Amino acid sequence: MIVLSAKLTAENKAEFEGKKEEIEAIVAHLGKLLGGVTFTIKDIQKGSIKITINGSPEDVEKLHELFESGELVDVLGIPVENVELLGTEDTEEDKKLQFIERIIAGEDFGNDLVGVDLSGAFLSKANLEGANLRIANLEGANLEGANLYGANLYGANLNGANLEGRQPSTKPTLMKPNLREPNRHK
């Protein structure tokens, strides 16, 4: 795992803040720089661009070497300040993020997500059709444009969740969900 820190200037801050697609393009560009390797976004911190990405140990080491040698000075016009290697042991947070990545990628998760903690997860446009999210913690999750058709949200915590862009034709089961402050913008 690696953390890539890049400095945002006044010009590019507005361009990249809150735009996951552009950040995904940066990560894809990094993969191309290294000869077609694939990285996955693990975390994005606001303010400056600080992206935590996963890749094979060889690819992560190659990226770190490019930075150390001075060959990786900027990515798509954003000056790279630091590339930091992190330990490879999976923490509970790592496992949660890997699970979220599998959901977003559309991998089979058995639709049984009863009681799962997806708080703060970026699930924009995820296909959760028919998912059993009974008593799941979706507090602060971004479900913008997610397919919730037939999803069971009985007792789910949706406090502060972003539900914008959900198709009106979808019919999730909404029995006793905690809907305090959905779509709350700060």
PDB file of C-alpha atoms in Angstrom:
ATOM      1  CA  MET A   1       0.000   0.000   0.000  1.00  0.00           C
ATOM      2  CA  ILE A   2       1.182   3.512  -0.758  1.00  0.00           C
ATOM      3  CA  VAL A   3       0.101   7.062   0.087  1.00  0.00           C
ATOM      4  CA  LEU A   4       0.583   9.642  -2.654  1.00  0.00           C
ATOM      5  CA  SER A   5       0.434  13.259  -1.473  1.00  0.00           C
ATOM      6  CA  ALA A   6       0.044  16.007  -4.045  1.00  0.00           C
ATOM      7  CA  LYS A   7      -0.133  19.743  -3.570  1.00  0.00           C
ATOM      8  CA  LEU A   8      -3.226  21.529  -4.792  1.00  0.00           C
ATOM      9  CA  THR A   9      -2.765  25.070  -6.023  1.00  0.00           C
ATOM     10  CA  ALA A  10      -5.522  27.673  -6.103  1.00  0.00           C
ATOM     11  CA  GLU A  11      -6.031  26.814  -9.775  1.00  0.00           C
ATOM     12  CA  ASN A  12      -6.366  23.054  -9.485  1.00  0.00           C
ATOM     13  CA  LYS A  13      -8.006  22.858  -6.030  1.00  0.00           C
ATOM     14  CA  ALA A  14     -11.450  23.751  -7.335  1.00  0.00           C
ATOM     15  CA  GLU A  15     -10.929  21.400 -10.262  1.00  0.00           C
ATOM     16  CA  PHE A  16     -10.269  18.278  -8.170  1.00  0.00           C
ATOM     17  CA  GLU A  17     -11.993  18.815  -4.819  1.00  0.00           C
ATOM     18  CA  GLY A  18     -14.807  16.301  -4.419  1.00  0.00           C
ATOM     19  CA  LYS A  19     -14.342  14.809  -7.893  1.00  0.00           C
ATOM     20  CA  LYS A  20     -13.715  11.105  -7.580  1.00  0.00           C
ATOM     21  CA  GLU A  21     -13.686  10.575 -11.365  1.00  0.00           C
ATOM     22  CA  GLU A  22     -10.731  12.930 -11.819  1.00  0.00           C
ATOM     23  CA  ILE A  23      -8.872  11.290  -8.949  1.00  0.00           C
ATOM     24  CA  GLU A  24      -9.570   7.881 -10.503  1.00  0.00           C
ATOM     25  CA  ALA A  25      -8.062   9.279 -13.726  1.00  0.00           C
ATOM     26  CA  ILE A  26      -4.918  10.253 -11.801  1.00  0.00           C
ATOM     27  CA  VAL A  27      -4.599   6.737 -10.403  1.00  0.00           C
ATOM     28  CA  ALA A  28      -5.214   5.208 -13.860  1.00  0.00           C
ATOM     29  CA  HIS A  29      -2.551   7.550 -15.280  1.00  0.00           C
ATOM     30  CA  LEU A  30      -0.095   6.342 -12.633  1.00  0.00           C
ATOM     31  CA  GLY A  31      -0.805   2.783 -13.733  1.00  0.00           C
ATOM     32  CA  LYS A  32      -0.037   3.686 -17.349  1.00  0.00           C
ATOM     33  CA  LEU A  33       3.206   5.400 -16.312  1.00  0.00           C
ATOM     34  CA  LEU A  34       4.300   2.119 -14.767  1.00  0.00           C
ATOM     35  CA  GLY A  35       3.502   0.057 -17.844  1.00  0.00           C
ATOM     36  CA  GLY A  36      -0.141  -0.871 -17.506  1.00  0.00           C
ATOM     37  CA  VAL A  37      -0.318  -1.838 -13.841  1.00  0.00           C
ATOM     38  CA  THR A  38      -3.540  -1.412 -11.900  1.00  0.00           C
ATOM     39  CA  PHE A  39      -3.953   0.433  -8.630  1.00  0.00           C
ATOM     40  CA  THR A  40      -7.152   0.721  -6.620  1.00  0.00           C
ATOM     41  CA  ILE A  41      -8.103   3.778  -4.579  1.00  0.00           C
ATOM     42  CA  LYS A  42      -8.267   2.977  -0.895  1.00  0.00           C
ATOM     43  CA  ASP A  43      -8.884   6.415   0.579  1.00  0.00           C
ATOM     44  CA  ILE A  44      -9.001  10.060  -0.490  1.00  0.00           C
ATOM     45  CA  GLN A  45      -8.447  12.877   1.979  1.00  0.00           C
ATOM     46  CA  LYS A  46      -9.784  16.330   1.261  1.00  0.00           C
ATOM     47  CA  GLY A  47      -7.872  19.602   1.377  1.00  0.00           C
ATOM     48  CA  SER A  48      -4.887  18.459  -0.570  1.00  0.00           C
ATOM     49  CA  ILE A  49      -4.935  15.333  -2.656  1.00  0.00           C
ATOM     50  CA  LYS A  50      -3.800  12.460  -0.495  1.00  0.00           C
ATOM     51  CA  ILE A  51      -4.614   9.170  -2.170  1.00  0.00           C
ATOM     52  CA  THR A  52      -4.033   5.799  -0.557  1.00  0.00           C
ATOM     53  CA  ILE A  53      -3.787   3.123  -3.220  1.00  0.00           C
ATOM     54  CA  ASN A  54      -3.280  -0.623  -3.325  1.00  0.00           C
ATOM     55  CA  GLY A  55      -1.305  -2.500  -5.924  1.00  0.00           C
ATOM     56  CA  SER A  56       1.061  -5.431  -6.128  1.00  0.00           C
ATOM     57  CA  PRO A  57       4.185  -5.047  -3.957  1.00  0.00           C
ATOM     58  CA  GLU A  58       6.282  -4.764  -7.136  1.00  0.00           C
ATOM     59  CA  ASP A  59       4.076  -2.009  -8.600  1.00  0.00           C
ATOM     60  CA  VAL A  60       4.015  -0.081  -5.332  1.00  0.00           C
ATOM     61  CA  GLU A  61       7.811  -0.329  -5.085  1.00  0.00           C
ATOM     62  CA  LYS A  62       8.188   0.814  -8.715  1.00  0.00           C
ATOM     63  CA  LEU A  63       6.009   3.881  -8.032  1.00  0.00           C
ATOM     64  CA  HIS A  64       8.056   4.697  -4.924  1.00  0.00           C
ATOM     65  CA  GLU A  65      11.306   4.364  -6.914  1.00  0.00           C
ATOM     66  CA  LEU A  66       9.975   6.714  -9.631  1.00  0.00           C
ATOM     67  CA  PHE A  67       9.270   9.334  -6.978  1.00  0.00           C
ATOM     68  CA  GLU A  68      12.621   8.868  -5.224  1.00  0.00           C
ATOM     69  CA  SER A  69      14.525   9.159  -8.533  1.00  0.00           C
ATOM     70  CA  GLY A  70      12.756  12.426  -9.388  1.00  0.00           C
ATOM     71  CA  GLU A  71      10.966  10.959 -12.413  1.00  0.00           C
ATOM     72  CA  LEU A  72       7.557  11.389 -10.782  1.00  0.00           C
ATOM     73  CA  VAL A  73       7.366  15.144 -10.135  1.00  0.00           C
ATOM     74  CA  ASP A  74       3.809  15.764 -11.138  1.00  0.00           C
ATOM     75  CA  VAL A  75       0.800  13.777 -12.234  1.00  0.00           C
ATOM     76  CA  LEU A  76      -1.584  15.431 -14.680  1.00  0.00           C
ATOM     77  CA  GLY A  77      -0.266  18.859 -13.700  1.00  0.00           C
ATOM     78  CA  ILE A  78      -0.408  18.351  -9.928  1.00  0.00           C
ATOM     79  CA  PRO A  79       2.971  18.494  -8.150  1.00  0.00           C
ATOM     80  CA  VAL A  80       3.614  15.299  -6.152  1.00  0.00           C
ATOM     81  CA  GLU A  81       4.956  16.132  -2.697  1.00  0.00           C
ATOM     82  CA  ASN A  82       5.451  12.701  -1.192  1.00  0.00           C
ATOM     83  CA  VAL A  83       5.069   8.989  -1.845  1.00  0.00           C
ATOM     84  CA  GLU A  84       4.915   6.959   1.353  1.00  0.00           C
ATOM     85  CA  LEU A  85       5.002   3.174   1.614  1.00  0.00           C
ATOM     86  CA  LEU A  86       2.693   1.685   4.223  1.00  0.00           C
ATOM     87  CA  GLY A  87       2.770  -1.710   5.911  1.00  0.00           C
ATOM     88  CA  THR A  88       1.045  -4.587   4.188  1.00  0.00           C
ATOM     89  CA  GLU A  89      -0.840  -6.074   7.150  1.00  0.00           C
ATOM     90  CA  ASP A  90      -4.600  -5.888   6.707  1.00  0.00           C
ATOM     91  CA  THR A  91      -6.361  -4.081   9.530  1.00  0.00           C
ATOM     92  CA  GLU A  92     -10.109  -4.238  10.126  1.00  0.00           C
ATOM     93  CA  GLU A  93     -10.381  -0.939   8.236  1.00  0.00           C
ATOM     94  CA  ASP A  94      -8.434  -2.461   5.321  1.00  0.00           C
ATOM     95  CA  LYS A  95     -10.798  -5.437   5.246  1.00  0.00           C
ATOM     96  CA  LYS A  96     -13.795  -3.081   5.273  1.00  0.00           C
ATOM     97  CA  LEU A  97     -12.347  -1.074   2.383  1.00  0.00           C
ATOM     98  CA  GLN A  98     -11.594  -4.246   0.401  1.00  0.00           C
ATOM     99  CA  PHE A  99     -15.184  -5.391   0.959  1.00  0.00           C
ATOM    100  CA  ILE A 100     -16.484  -2.010  -0.246  1.00  0.00           C
ATOM    101  CA  GLU A 101     -14.234  -2.268  -3.327  1.00  0.00           C
ATOM    102  CA  ARG A 102     -15.763  -5.682  -4.105  1.00  0.00           C
ATOM    103  CA  ILE A 103     -19.273  -4.240  -3.814  1.00  0.00           C
ATOM    104  CA  ILE A 104     -18.416  -1.328  -6.123  1.00  0.00           C
ATOM    105  CA  ALA A 105     -16.766  -3.681  -8.628  1.00  0.00           C
ATOM    106  CA  GLY A 106     -19.996  -5.668  -8.746  1.00  0.00           C
ATOM    107  CA  GLU A 107     -18.412  -8.811  -7.361  1.00  0.00           C
ATOM    108  CA  ASP A 108     -20.801 -11.303  -5.825  1.00  0.00           C
ATOM    109  CA  PHE A 109     -21.300 -10.458  -2.176  1.00  0.00           C
ATOM    110  CA  GLY A 110     -24.278 -12.774  -1.814  1.00  0.00           C
ATOM    111  CA  ASN A 111     -26.658  -9.832  -1.342  1.00  0.00           C
ATOM    112  CA  ASP A 112     -26.604 -10.672   2.370  1.00  0.00           C
ATOM    113  CA  LEU A 113     -25.282  -7.549   4.033  1.00  0.00           C
ATOM    114  CA  VAL A 114     -27.260  -7.872   7.278  1.00  0.00           C
ATOM    115  CA  GLY A 115     -25.702  -5.714   9.984  1.00  0.00           C
ATOM    116  CA  VAL A 116     -22.644  -4.851   7.895  1.00  0.00           C
ATOM    117  CA  ASP A 117     -20.770  -1.618   8.713  1.00  0.00           C
ATOM    118  CA  LEU A 118     -20.632   0.496   5.554  1.00  0.00           C
ATOM    119  CA  SER A 119     -20.496   3.804   7.415  1.00  0.00           C
ATOM    120  CA  GLY A 120     -18.852   6.531   5.355  1.00  0.00           C
ATOM    121  CA  ALA A 121     -18.523   4.219   2.341  1.00  0.00           C
ATOM    122  CA  PHE A 122     -18.369   5.701  -1.158  1.00  0.00           C
ATOM    123  CA  LEU A 123     -21.015   3.558  -2.898  1.00  0.00           C
ATOM    124  CA  SER A 124     -21.999   6.051  -5.577  1.00  0.00           C
ATOM    125  CA  LYS A 125     -23.624   4.216  -8.496  1.00  0.00           C
ATOM    126  CA  ALA A 126     -23.063   0.836  -6.797  1.00  0.00           C
ATOM    127  CA  ASN A 127     -25.457  -1.938  -7.757  1.00  0.00           C
ATOM    128  CA  LEU A 128     -27.147  -2.953  -4.502  1.00  0.00           C
ATOM    129  CA  GLU A 129     -30.214  -4.387  -6.226  1.00  0.00           C
ATOM    130  CA  GLY A 130     -31.910  -6.896  -3.941  1.00  0.00           C
ATOM    131  CA  ALA A 131     -29.258  -6.497  -1.243  1.00  0.00           C
ATOM    132  CA  ASN A 132     -30.331  -7.371   2.283  1.00  0.00           C
ATOM    133  CA  LEU A 133     -29.051  -4.321   4.168  1.00  0.00           C
ATOM    134  CA  ARG A 134     -31.218  -5.047   7.221  1.00  0.00           C
ATOM    135  CA  ILE A 135     -29.824  -3.212  10.277  1.00  0.00           C
ATOM    136  CA  ALA A 136     -26.752  -2.218   8.235  1.00  0.00           C
ATOM    137  CA  ASN A 137     -24.831   0.895   9.253  1.00  0.00           C
ATOM    138  CA  LEU A 138     -24.832   3.221   6.233  1.00  0.00           C
ATOM    139  CA  GLU A 139     -24.298   6.366   8.297  1.00  0.00           C
ATOM    140  CA  GLY A 140     -22.645   9.045   6.155  1.00  0.00           C
ATOM    141  CA  ALA A 141     -22.422   6.691   3.161  1.00  0.00           C
ATOM    142  CA  ASN A 142     -22.528   8.168  -0.338  1.00  0.00           C
ATOM    143  CA  LEU A 143     -25.270   6.232  -2.158  1.00  0.00           C
ATOM    144  CA  GLU A 144     -25.716   8.857  -4.869  1.00  0.00           C
ATOM    145  CA  GLY A 145     -27.119   7.140  -7.938  1.00  0.00           C
ATOM    146  CA  ALA A 146     -26.840   3.686  -6.334  1.00  0.00           C
ATOM    147  CA  ASN A 147     -29.265   1.015  -7.536  1.00  0.00           C
ATOM    148  CA  LEU A 148     -31.332   0.142  -4.457  1.00  0.00           C
ATOM    149  CA  TYR A 149     -34.109  -1.646  -6.333  1.00  0.00           C
ATOM    150  CA  GLY A 150     -35.587  -4.269  -4.026  1.00  0.00           C
ATOM    151  CA  ALA A 151     -32.992  -3.591  -1.329  1.00  0.00           C
ATOM    152  CA  ASN A 152     -34.109  -4.331   2.220  1.00  0.00           C
ATOM    153  CA  LEU A 153     -33.192  -1.373   4.427  1.00  0.00           C
ATOM    154  CA  TYR A 154     -35.283  -2.489   7.423  1.00  0.00           C
ATOM    155  CA  GLY A 155     -33.731  -0.915  10.510  1.00  0.00           C
ATOM    156  CA  ALA A 156     -30.737   0.395   8.537  1.00  0.00           C
ATOM    157  CA  ASN A 157     -28.956   3.507   9.801  1.00  0.00           C
ATOM    158  CA  LEU A 158     -28.992   6.053   6.964  1.00  0.00           C
ATOM    159  CA  ASN A 159     -28.156   9.029   9.178  1.00  0.00           C
ATOM    160  CA  GLY A 160     -26.339  11.585   7.008  1.00  0.00           C
ATOM    161  CA  ALA A 161     -26.354   9.278   3.969  1.00  0.00           C
ATOM    162  CA  ASN A 162     -26.427  10.857   0.508  1.00  0.00           C
ATOM    163  CA  LEU A 163     -29.315   9.335  -1.454  1.00  0.00           C
ATOM    164  CA  GLU A 164     -29.353  11.869  -4.292  1.00  0.00           C
ATOM    165  CA  GLY A 165     -29.856  10.672  -7.821  1.00  0.00           C
ATOM    166  CA  ARG A 166     -31.549   7.428  -6.848  1.00  0.00           C
ATOM    167  CA  GLN A 167     -33.891   6.432  -9.662  1.00  0.00           C
ATOM    168  CA  PRO A 168     -37.539   7.118  -8.723  1.00  0.00           C
ATOM    169  CA  SER A 169     -38.564   3.758 -10.186  1.00  0.00           C
ATOM    170  CA  THR A 170     -36.551   1.876  -7.587  1.00  0.00           C
ATOM    171  CA  LYS A 171     -38.486   0.432  -4.694  1.00  0.00           C
ATOM    172  CA  PRO A 172     -36.274  -0.435  -1.757  1.00  0.00           C
ATOM    173  CA  THR A 173     -37.894  -1.894   1.351  1.00  0.00           C
ATOM    174  CA  LEU A 174     -37.791   0.997   3.810  1.00  0.00           C
ATOM    175  CA  MET A 175     -39.194  -0.380   7.049  1.00  0.00           C
ATOM    176  CA  LYS A 176     -38.004   1.443  10.170  1.00  0.00           C
ATOM    177  CA  PRO A 177     -34.751   2.796   8.720  1.00  0.00           C
ATOM    178  CA  ASN A 178     -32.956   5.556  10.588  1.00  0.00           C
ATOM    179  CA  LEU A 179     -33.355   8.365   8.072  1.00  0.00           C
ATOM    180  CA  ARG A 180     -32.148  11.215  10.259  1.00  0.00           C
ATOM    181  CA  GLU A 181     -30.520  13.869   8.099  1.00  0.00           C
ATOM    182  CA  PRO A 182     -30.101  12.011   4.784  1.00  0.00           C
ATOM    183  CA  ASN A 183     -28.466  14.107   2.037  1.00  0.00           C
ATOM    184  CA  ARG A 184     -27.040  16.477   4.616  1.00  0.00           C
ATOM    185  CA  HIS A 185     -24.434  18.687   2.993  1.00  0.00           C
ATOM    186  CA  LYS A 186     -21.771  20.366   5.076  1.00  0.00           C
TER     187      LYS A 186
END
